[in-house]
Short mmCIF file of C-alpha atoms in Angstrom, two decimals:
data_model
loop_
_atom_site.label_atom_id
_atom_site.label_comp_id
_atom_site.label_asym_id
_atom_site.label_seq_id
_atom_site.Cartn_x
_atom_site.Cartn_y
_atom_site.Cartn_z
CA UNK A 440 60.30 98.61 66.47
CA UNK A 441 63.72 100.13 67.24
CA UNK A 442 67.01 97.18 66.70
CA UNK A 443 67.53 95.96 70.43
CA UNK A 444 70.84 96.79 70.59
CA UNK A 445 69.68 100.53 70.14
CA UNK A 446 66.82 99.16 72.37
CA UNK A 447 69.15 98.03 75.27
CA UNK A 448 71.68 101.32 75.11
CA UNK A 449 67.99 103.46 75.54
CA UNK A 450 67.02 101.16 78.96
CA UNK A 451 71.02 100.57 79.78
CA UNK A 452 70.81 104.14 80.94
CA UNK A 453 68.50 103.63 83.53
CA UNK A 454 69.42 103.52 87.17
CA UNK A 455 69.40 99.49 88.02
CA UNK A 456 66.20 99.25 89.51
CA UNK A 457 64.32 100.72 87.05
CA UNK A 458 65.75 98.74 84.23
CA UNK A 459 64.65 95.79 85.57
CA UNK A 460 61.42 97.14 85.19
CA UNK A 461 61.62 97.53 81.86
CA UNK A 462 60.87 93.86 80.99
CA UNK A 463 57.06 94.10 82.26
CA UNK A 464 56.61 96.47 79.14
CA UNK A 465 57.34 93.88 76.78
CA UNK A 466 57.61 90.43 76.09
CA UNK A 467 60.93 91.54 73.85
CA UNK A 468 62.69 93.60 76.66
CA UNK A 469 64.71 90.44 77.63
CA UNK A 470 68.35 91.28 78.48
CA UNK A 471 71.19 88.77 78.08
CA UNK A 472 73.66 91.40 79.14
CA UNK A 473 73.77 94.75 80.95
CA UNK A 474 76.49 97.14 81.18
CA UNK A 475 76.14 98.65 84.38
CA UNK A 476 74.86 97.62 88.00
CA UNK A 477 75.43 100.58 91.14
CA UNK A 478 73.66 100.37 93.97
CA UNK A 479 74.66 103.45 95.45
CA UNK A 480 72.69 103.08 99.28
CA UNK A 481 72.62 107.35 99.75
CA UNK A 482 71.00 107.57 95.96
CA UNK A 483 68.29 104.71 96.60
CA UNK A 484 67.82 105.86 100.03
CA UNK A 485 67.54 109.25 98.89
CA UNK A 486 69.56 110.24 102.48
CA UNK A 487 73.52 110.80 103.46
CA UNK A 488 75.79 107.93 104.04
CA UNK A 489 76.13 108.85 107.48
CA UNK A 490 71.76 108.31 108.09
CA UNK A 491 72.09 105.14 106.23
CA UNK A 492 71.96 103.00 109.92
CA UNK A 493 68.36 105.34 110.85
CA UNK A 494 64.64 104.96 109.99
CA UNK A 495 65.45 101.37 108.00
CA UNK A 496 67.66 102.00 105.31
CA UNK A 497 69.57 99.59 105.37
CA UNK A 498 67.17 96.54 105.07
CA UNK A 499 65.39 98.57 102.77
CA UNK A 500 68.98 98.75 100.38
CA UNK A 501 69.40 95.18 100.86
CA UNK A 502 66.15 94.34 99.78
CA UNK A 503 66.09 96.40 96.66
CA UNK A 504 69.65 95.22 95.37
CA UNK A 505 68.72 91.75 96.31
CA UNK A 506 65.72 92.26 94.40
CA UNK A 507 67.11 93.53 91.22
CA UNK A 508 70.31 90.75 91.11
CA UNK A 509 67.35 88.52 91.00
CA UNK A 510 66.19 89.74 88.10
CA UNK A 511 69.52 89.55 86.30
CA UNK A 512 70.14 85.95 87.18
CA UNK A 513 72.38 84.45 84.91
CA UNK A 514 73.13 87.62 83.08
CA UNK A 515 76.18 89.12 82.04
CA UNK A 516 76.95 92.60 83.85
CA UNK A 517 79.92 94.47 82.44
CA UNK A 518 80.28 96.62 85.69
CA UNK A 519 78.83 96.08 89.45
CA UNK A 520 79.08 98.35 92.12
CA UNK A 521 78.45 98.54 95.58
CA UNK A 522 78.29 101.56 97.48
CA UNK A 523 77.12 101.91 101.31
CA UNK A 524 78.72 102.45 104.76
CA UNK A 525 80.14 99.56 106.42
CA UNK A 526 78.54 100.02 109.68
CA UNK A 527 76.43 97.16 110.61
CA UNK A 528 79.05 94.04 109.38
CA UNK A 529 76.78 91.40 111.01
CA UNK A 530 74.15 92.38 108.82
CA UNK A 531 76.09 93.48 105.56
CA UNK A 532 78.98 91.21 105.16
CA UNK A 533 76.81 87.94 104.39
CA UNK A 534 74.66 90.05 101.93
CA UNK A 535 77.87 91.41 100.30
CA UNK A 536 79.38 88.12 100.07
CA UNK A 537 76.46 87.34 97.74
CA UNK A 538 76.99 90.53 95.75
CA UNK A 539 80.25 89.65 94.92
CA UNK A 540 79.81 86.24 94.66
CA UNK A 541 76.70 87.26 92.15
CA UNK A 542 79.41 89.25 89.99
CA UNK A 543 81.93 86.56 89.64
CA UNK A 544 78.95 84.27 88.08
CA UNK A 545 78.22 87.13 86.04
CA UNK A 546 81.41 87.79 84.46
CA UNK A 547 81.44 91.23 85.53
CA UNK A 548 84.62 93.47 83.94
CA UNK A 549 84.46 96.27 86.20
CA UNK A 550 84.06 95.75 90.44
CA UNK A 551 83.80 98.30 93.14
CA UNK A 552 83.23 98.08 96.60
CA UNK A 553 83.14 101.29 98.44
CA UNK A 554 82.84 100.22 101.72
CA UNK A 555 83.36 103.30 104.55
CA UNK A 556 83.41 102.54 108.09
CA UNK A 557 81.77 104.29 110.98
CA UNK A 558 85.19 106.28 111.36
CA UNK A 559 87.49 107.05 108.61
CA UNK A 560 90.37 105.30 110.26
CA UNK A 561 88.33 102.41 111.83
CA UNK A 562 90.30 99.29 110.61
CA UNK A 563 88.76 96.93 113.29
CA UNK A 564 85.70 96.10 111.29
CA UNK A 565 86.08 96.00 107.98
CA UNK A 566 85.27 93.84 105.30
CA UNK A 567 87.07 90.80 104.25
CA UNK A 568 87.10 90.12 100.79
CA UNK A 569 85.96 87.10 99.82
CA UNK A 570 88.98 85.44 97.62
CA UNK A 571 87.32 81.77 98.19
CA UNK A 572 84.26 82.95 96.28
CA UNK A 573 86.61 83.83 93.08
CA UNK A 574 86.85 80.81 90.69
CA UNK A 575 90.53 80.62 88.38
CA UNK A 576 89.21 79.95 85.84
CA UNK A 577 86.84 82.21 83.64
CA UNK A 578 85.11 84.22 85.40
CA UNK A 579 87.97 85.92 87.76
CA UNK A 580 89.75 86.22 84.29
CA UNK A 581 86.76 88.49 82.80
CA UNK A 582 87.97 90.91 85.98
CA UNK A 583 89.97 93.98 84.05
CA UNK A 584 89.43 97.06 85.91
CA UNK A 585 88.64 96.96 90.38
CA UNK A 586 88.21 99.60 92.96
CA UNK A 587 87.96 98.13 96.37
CA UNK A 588 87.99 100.92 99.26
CA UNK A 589 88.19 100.58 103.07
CA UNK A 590 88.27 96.18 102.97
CA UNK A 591 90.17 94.16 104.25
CA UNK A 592 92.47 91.64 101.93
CA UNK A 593 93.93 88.27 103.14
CA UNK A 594 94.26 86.11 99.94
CA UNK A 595 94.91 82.34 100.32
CA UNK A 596 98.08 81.53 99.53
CA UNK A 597 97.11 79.54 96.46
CA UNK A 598 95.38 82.31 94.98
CA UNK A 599 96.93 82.81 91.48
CA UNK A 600 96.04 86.60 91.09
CA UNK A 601 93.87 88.08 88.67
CA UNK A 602 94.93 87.28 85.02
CA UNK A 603 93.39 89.98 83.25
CA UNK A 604 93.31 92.93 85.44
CA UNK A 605 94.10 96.03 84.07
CA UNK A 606 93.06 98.84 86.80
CA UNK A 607 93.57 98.56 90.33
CA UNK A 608 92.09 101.27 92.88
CA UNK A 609 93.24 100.43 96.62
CA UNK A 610 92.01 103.11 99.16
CA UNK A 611 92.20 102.54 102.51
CA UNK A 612 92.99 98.98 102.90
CA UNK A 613 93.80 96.59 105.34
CA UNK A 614 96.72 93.99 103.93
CA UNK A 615 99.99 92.07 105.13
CA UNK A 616 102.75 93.53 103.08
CA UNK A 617 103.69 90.45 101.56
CA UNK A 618 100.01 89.52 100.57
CA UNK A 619 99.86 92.72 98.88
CA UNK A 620 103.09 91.90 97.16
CA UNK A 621 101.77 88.83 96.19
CA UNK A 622 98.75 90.20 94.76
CA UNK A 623 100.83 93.23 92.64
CA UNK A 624 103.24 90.50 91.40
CA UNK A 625 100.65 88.20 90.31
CA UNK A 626 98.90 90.79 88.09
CA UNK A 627 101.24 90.90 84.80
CA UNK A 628 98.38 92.66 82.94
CA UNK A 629 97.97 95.86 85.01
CA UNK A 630 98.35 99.30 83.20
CA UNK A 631 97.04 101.64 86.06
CA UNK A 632 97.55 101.53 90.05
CA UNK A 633 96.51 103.55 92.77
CA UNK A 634 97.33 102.82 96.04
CA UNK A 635 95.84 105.61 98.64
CA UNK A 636 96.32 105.28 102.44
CA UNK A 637 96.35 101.66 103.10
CA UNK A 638 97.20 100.19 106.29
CA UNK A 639 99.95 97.60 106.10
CA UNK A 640 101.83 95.83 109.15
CA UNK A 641 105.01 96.65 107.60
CA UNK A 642 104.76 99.93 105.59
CA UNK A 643 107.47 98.78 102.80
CA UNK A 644 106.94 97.70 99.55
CA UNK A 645 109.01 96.23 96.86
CA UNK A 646 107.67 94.72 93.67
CA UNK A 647 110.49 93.09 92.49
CA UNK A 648 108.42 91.14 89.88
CA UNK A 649 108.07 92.67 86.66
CA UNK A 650 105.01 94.44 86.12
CA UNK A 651 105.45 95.44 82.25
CA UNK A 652 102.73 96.77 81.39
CA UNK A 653 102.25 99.19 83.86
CA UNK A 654 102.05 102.67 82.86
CA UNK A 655 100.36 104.70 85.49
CA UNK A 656 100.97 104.72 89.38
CA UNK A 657 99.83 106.47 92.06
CA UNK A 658 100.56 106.76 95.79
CA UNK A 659 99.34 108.43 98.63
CA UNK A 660 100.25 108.66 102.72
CA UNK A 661 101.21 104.37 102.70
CA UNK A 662 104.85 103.25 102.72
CA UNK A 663 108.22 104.14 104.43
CA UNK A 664 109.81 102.78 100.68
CA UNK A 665 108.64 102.31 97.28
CA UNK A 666 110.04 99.85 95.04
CA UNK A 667 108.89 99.10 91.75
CA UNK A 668 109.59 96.72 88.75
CA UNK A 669 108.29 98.41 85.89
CA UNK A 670 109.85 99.45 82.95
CA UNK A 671 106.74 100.96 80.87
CA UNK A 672 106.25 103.33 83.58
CA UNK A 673 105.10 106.82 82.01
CA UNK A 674 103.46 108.74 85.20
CA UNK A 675 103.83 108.16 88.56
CA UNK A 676 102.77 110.33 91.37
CA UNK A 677 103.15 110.02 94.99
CA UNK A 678 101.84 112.41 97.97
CA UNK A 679 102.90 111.73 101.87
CA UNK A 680 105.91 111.66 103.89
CA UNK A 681 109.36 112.14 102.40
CA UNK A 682 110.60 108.47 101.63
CA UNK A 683 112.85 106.76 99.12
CA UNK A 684 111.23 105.88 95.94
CA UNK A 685 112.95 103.40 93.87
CA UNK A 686 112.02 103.48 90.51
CA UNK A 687 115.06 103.10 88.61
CA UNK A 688 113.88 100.41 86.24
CA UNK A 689 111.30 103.09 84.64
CA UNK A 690 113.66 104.23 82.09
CA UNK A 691 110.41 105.72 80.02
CA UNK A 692 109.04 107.72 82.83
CA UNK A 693 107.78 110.64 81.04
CA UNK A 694 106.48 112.72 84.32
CA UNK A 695 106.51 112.39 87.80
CA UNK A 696 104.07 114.25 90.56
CA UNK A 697 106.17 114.55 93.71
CA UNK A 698 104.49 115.66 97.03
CA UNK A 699 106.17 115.77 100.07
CA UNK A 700 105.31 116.97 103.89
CA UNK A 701 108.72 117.60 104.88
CA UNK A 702 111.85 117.51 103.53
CA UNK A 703 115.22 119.78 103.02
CA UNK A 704 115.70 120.50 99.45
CA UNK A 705 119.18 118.80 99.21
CA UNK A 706 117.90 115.59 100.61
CA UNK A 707 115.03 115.32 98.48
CA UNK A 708 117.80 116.05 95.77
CA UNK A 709 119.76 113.09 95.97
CA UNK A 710 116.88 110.96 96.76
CA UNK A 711 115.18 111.50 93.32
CA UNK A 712 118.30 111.50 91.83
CA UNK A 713 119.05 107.81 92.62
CA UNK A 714 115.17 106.93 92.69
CA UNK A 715 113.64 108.97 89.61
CA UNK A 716 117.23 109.63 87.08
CA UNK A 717 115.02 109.02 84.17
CA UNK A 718 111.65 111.57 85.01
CA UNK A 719 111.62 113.53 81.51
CA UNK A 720 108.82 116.08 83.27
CA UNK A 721 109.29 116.58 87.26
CA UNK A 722 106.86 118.29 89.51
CA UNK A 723 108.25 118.99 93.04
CA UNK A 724 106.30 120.43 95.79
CA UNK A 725 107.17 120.12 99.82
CA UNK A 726 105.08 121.46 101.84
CA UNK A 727 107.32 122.13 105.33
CA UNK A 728 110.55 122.57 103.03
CA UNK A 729 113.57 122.88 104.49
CA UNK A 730 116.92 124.77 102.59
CA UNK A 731 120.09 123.69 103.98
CA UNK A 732 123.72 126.09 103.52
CA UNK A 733 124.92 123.28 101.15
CA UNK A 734 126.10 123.49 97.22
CA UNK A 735 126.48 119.92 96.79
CA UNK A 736 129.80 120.69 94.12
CA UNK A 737 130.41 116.67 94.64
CA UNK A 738 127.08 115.61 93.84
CA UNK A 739 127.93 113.57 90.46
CA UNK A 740 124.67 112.05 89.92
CA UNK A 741 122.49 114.31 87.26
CA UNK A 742 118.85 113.90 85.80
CA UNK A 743 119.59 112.47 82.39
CA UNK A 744 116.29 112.95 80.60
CA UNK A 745 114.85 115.77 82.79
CA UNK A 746 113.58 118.81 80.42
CA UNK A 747 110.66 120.00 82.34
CA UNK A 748 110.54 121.21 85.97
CA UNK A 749 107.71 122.64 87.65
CA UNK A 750 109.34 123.17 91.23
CA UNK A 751 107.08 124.98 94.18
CA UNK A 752 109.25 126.52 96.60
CA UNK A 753 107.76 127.45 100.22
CA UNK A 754 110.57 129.77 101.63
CA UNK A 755 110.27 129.68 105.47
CA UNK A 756 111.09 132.75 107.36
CA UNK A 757 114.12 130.97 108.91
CA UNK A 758 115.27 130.16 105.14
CA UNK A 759 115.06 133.61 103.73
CA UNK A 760 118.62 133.67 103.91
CA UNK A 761 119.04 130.58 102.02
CA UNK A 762 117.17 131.01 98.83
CA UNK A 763 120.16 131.23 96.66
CA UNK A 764 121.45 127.49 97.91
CA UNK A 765 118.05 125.77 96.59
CA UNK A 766 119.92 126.39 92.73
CA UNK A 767 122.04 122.87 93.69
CA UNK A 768 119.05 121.22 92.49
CA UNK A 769 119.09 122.75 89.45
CA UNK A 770 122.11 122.40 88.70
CA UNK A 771 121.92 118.44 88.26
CA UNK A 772 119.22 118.85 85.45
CA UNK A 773 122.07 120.00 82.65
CA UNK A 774 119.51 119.57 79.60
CA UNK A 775 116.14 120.93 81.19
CA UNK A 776 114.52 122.77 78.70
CA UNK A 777 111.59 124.63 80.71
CA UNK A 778 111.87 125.85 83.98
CA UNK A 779 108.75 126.94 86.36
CA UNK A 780 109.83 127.99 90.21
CA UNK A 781 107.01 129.38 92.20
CA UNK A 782 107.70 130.94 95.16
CA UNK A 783 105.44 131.07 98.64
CA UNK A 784 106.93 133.09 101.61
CA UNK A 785 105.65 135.92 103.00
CA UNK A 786 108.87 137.28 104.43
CA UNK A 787 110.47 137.20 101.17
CA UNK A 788 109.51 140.38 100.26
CA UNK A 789 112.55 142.62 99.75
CA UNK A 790 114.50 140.68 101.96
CA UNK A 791 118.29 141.37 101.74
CA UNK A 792 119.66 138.39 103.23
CA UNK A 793 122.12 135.63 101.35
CA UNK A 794 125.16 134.57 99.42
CA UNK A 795 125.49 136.20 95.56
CA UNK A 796 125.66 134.59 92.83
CA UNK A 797 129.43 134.99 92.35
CA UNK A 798 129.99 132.58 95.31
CA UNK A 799 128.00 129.57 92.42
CA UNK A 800 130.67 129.67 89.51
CA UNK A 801 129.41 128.89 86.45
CA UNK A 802 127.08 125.78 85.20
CA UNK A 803 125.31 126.16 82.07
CA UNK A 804 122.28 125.74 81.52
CA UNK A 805 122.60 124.94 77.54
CA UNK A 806 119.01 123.91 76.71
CA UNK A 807 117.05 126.20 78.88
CA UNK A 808 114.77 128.13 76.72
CA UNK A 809 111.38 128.71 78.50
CA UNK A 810 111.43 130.25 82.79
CA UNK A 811 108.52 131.28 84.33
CA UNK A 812 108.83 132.57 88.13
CA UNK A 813 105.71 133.62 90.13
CA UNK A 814 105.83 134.44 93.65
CA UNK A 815 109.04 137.00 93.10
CA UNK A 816 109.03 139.07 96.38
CA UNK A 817 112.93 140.96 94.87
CA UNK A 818 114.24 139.32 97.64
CA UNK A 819 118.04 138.87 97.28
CA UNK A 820 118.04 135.12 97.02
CA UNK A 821 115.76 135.17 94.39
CA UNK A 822 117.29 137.94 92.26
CA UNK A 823 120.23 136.11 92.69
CA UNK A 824 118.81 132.87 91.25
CA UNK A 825 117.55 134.38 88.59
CA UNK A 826 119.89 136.48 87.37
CA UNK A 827 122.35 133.38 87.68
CA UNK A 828 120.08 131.42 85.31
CA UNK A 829 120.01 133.94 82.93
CA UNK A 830 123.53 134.74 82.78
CA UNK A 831 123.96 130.77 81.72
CA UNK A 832 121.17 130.21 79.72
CA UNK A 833 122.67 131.36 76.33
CA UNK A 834 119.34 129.78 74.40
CA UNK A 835 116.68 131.49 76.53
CA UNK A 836 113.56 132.24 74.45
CA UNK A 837 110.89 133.52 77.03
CA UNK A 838 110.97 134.79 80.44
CA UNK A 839 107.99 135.56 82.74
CA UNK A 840 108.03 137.27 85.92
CA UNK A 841 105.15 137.36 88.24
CA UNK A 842 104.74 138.72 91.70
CA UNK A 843 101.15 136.90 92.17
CA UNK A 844 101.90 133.55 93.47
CA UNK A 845 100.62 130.20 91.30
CA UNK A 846 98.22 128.88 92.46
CA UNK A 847 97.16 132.47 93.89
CA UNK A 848 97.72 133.14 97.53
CA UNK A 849 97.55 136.40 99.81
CA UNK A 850 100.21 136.14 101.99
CA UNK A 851 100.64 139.58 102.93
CA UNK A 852 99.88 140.69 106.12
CA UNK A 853 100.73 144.48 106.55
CA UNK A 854 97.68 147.45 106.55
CA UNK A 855 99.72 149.51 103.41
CA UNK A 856 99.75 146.33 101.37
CA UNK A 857 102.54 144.56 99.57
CA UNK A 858 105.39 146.47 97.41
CA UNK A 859 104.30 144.71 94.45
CA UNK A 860 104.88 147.67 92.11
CA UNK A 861 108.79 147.91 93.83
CA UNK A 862 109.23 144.22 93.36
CA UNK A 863 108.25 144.38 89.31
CA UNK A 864 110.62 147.41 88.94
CA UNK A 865 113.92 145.66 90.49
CA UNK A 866 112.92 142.53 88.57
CA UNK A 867 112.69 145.00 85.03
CA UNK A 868 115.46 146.90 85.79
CA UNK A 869 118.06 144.16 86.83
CA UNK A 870 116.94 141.68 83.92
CA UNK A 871 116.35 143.60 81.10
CA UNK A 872 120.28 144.78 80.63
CA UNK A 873 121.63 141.26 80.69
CA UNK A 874 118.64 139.81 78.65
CA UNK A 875 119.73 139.36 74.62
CA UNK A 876 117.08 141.48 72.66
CA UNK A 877 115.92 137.95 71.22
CA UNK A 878 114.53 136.97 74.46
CA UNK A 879 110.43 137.97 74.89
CA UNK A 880 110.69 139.39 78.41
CA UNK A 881 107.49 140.85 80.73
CA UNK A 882 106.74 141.08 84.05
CA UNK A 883 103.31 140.60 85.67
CA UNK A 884 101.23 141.54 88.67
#
């Protein structure tokens, strides 16, 4: 007879329903715990989400889960999970309710309700989580790590916030600002945060209370502002509109994942500057990006800890002109280390349009040992920017050119193809003479 610990791990890896079937095969196959519980309604209905409302399946989902939480009555369930389309919430939400209310009693660790609606952006109908059915004392403190996706949240103002909780995945939710707030403030414990697309009535957010132990978070397409408490902060990353981020408390951030839609490059300068002045590793991408004719000489505020940055640079056709001016963001990281710039513009290629470099003056780029720079089309602006970093980068060790763009793109559009083998010899024969013999040099494809 195999030890029933090594017994339960063998049966634990059964899909739910089928574990609980394991106890007609022996008297000894009693479970006091089991680790995981999904009831995934497109796996047990063998169909898409989107058929789920046809033919039965969903009274035939409810009856199944319903059938195996009976079974596990008064059982300890490390995770539970709930997956099915929200699209029938007079018959669902009750059933639900009992789900949840079934994981409380069972001291479940890990919860996830992944809700969708009929229509992605359908926030009329959508569930309401049930904070009355949470108890404050043990069994909402078991709670360390929940997902809860396209639900609706409306704690009672007495609710004390989850004591344990560790990992908190928020897509697509419906909340008050100040509720969520609340919530985030009342959650000392959490180390990792996403927040993705959530509706709130005021799209703002400021977490003034401290949150110390947080050390990942994540944003996407929610607020008009961004305010965090939290001074553990290693990695945060944020995707949507260009907004102010306040993070200025996070004097450990160790990397930062910056995505904008639309922004010039001198205003999304000075806005990380005064939001991000700790980031030690800083990836900036815009994706309508914007190059104004500005140097920014009386910009005094600099990165102090930046020494990594991996900047993507789409060059519209009404910016070839204006490569050159994009350097007055480099210019306030005085001890980066490693530089990547990869370019995107298809009109870039040979273009002689722009300033030179002699118009910059000097700023010296002292620590600056490692460049690489894809997408070099030899146009003007960013032969220019180039040969200005080398020229003040007296501890260069490496230096990679590459016309391909990273990631790889095709944005060539002529019959005769691109003058790729042009571009790599102005980029040899321009760099090479100025380049200390020390310095490993090469130019790609």
């Amino acid at each position: 007879m195999l030890l029933e610990d090594i017994l339960y791990r063998i049966a634990s890896k059964l899909p739910p329903k089928e574990f609980a079937r394991t106890s007609i095969l022996s008297s000894d196959w009693t479970w006091s715990a089991c680790p995981r519980l999904t009831f995934d309604a497109a796996a047990m209905c063998k169909c898409p989400r989107e058929d789920l409302h046809l033919h039965g399946h969903f009274q035939r989902y409810i009856d199944e889960v319903n059938g195996v939480l009976q079974k596990h009555h008064n059982k300890l369930v490390e995770t539970f999970e709930v997956k099915v389309d929200f699209v029938d919430s007079r018959l669902l939400a009750r059933h639900i309710d009992t789900w949840v209310q079934f994981a409380v009693s069972s001291k479940t660790k890990n919860l996830t309700l992944d809700l969708n609606p009929k229509r992605f952006f359908d926030y009329d109908d959508l569930y309401v989580f049930p904070f009355q059915l949470l108890d404050q004392g043990r069994s909402i403190s078991r709670l360390q790590h929940m997902q809860l996706s396209f639900v609706s949240l409306n704690p009672p103002s007495q609710f004390k916030g989850f004591p344990n909780l560790r990992k908190l995945h928020l897509k697509t939710v419906k909340v008050n600002r100040k509720d969520l707030e609340n919530v985030l403030s009342r959650c000392s414990t959490l180390e990792w945060l996403f927040i993705d697309r959530c509706r709130l009535d005021d799209e703002l957010i400021i977490v003034d209370s401290p949150l110390p132990r947080l050390l990942y978070l994540r944003v996407h397409f929610c607020f008009t502002k961004i305010k965090f408490n939290a001074v553990n902060l290693a990695t945060f990353e944020y995707d949507g509109d260009f907004i102010p981020i306040d993070l200025v408390q996070s004097s450990k951030l160790q990397s930062a994942n910056i995505r904008f839609m639309t922004a010039t490059i001198q205003h999304a300068l000075i806005s990380l500057l005064n939001g991000l002045p700790s980031v030690q590793s800083l990836t900036l991408q815009i994706r309508l990006q914007y190059i104004q004719k500005q140097w920014l000489w009386d910009n005094p505020l600099k990165f102090t800890n930046l020494k990594h940055l991996q900047w993507f640079i789409f060059v519209l056709p009404t910016d070839v002109d204006k490569v050159l001016y994009s350097l007055a963001f480099l210019r306030a990281t005085p001890f980066i280390e490693k530089l990547e710039v990869h370019f995107t513009g298809c009109d870039l290629w040979l273009a002689e349009a722009g300033p030179c470099r002699k118009d910059l003056g000097q700023c010296k780029y002292v620590h600056l040992k490692h460049i690489w720079i894809s997408g070099f089309r030899a146009a003007r602006g960013q032969l220019e920017f180039l040969l200005h970093v080398i020229e003040n980068a007296p501890a260069l060790e490496t230096l990679l050119v590459e016309i391909g763009q990273y990631p790889p793109f095709n944005d060539w559009y002529g019959d005769d193809g691109p003058p790729i083998k042009e571009a790599m010899e102005i980029a040899r024969t321009c760099m090479r003479p100025i380049l200390p013999q020390i310095v490993t040099f090469d130019v790609k494809e």
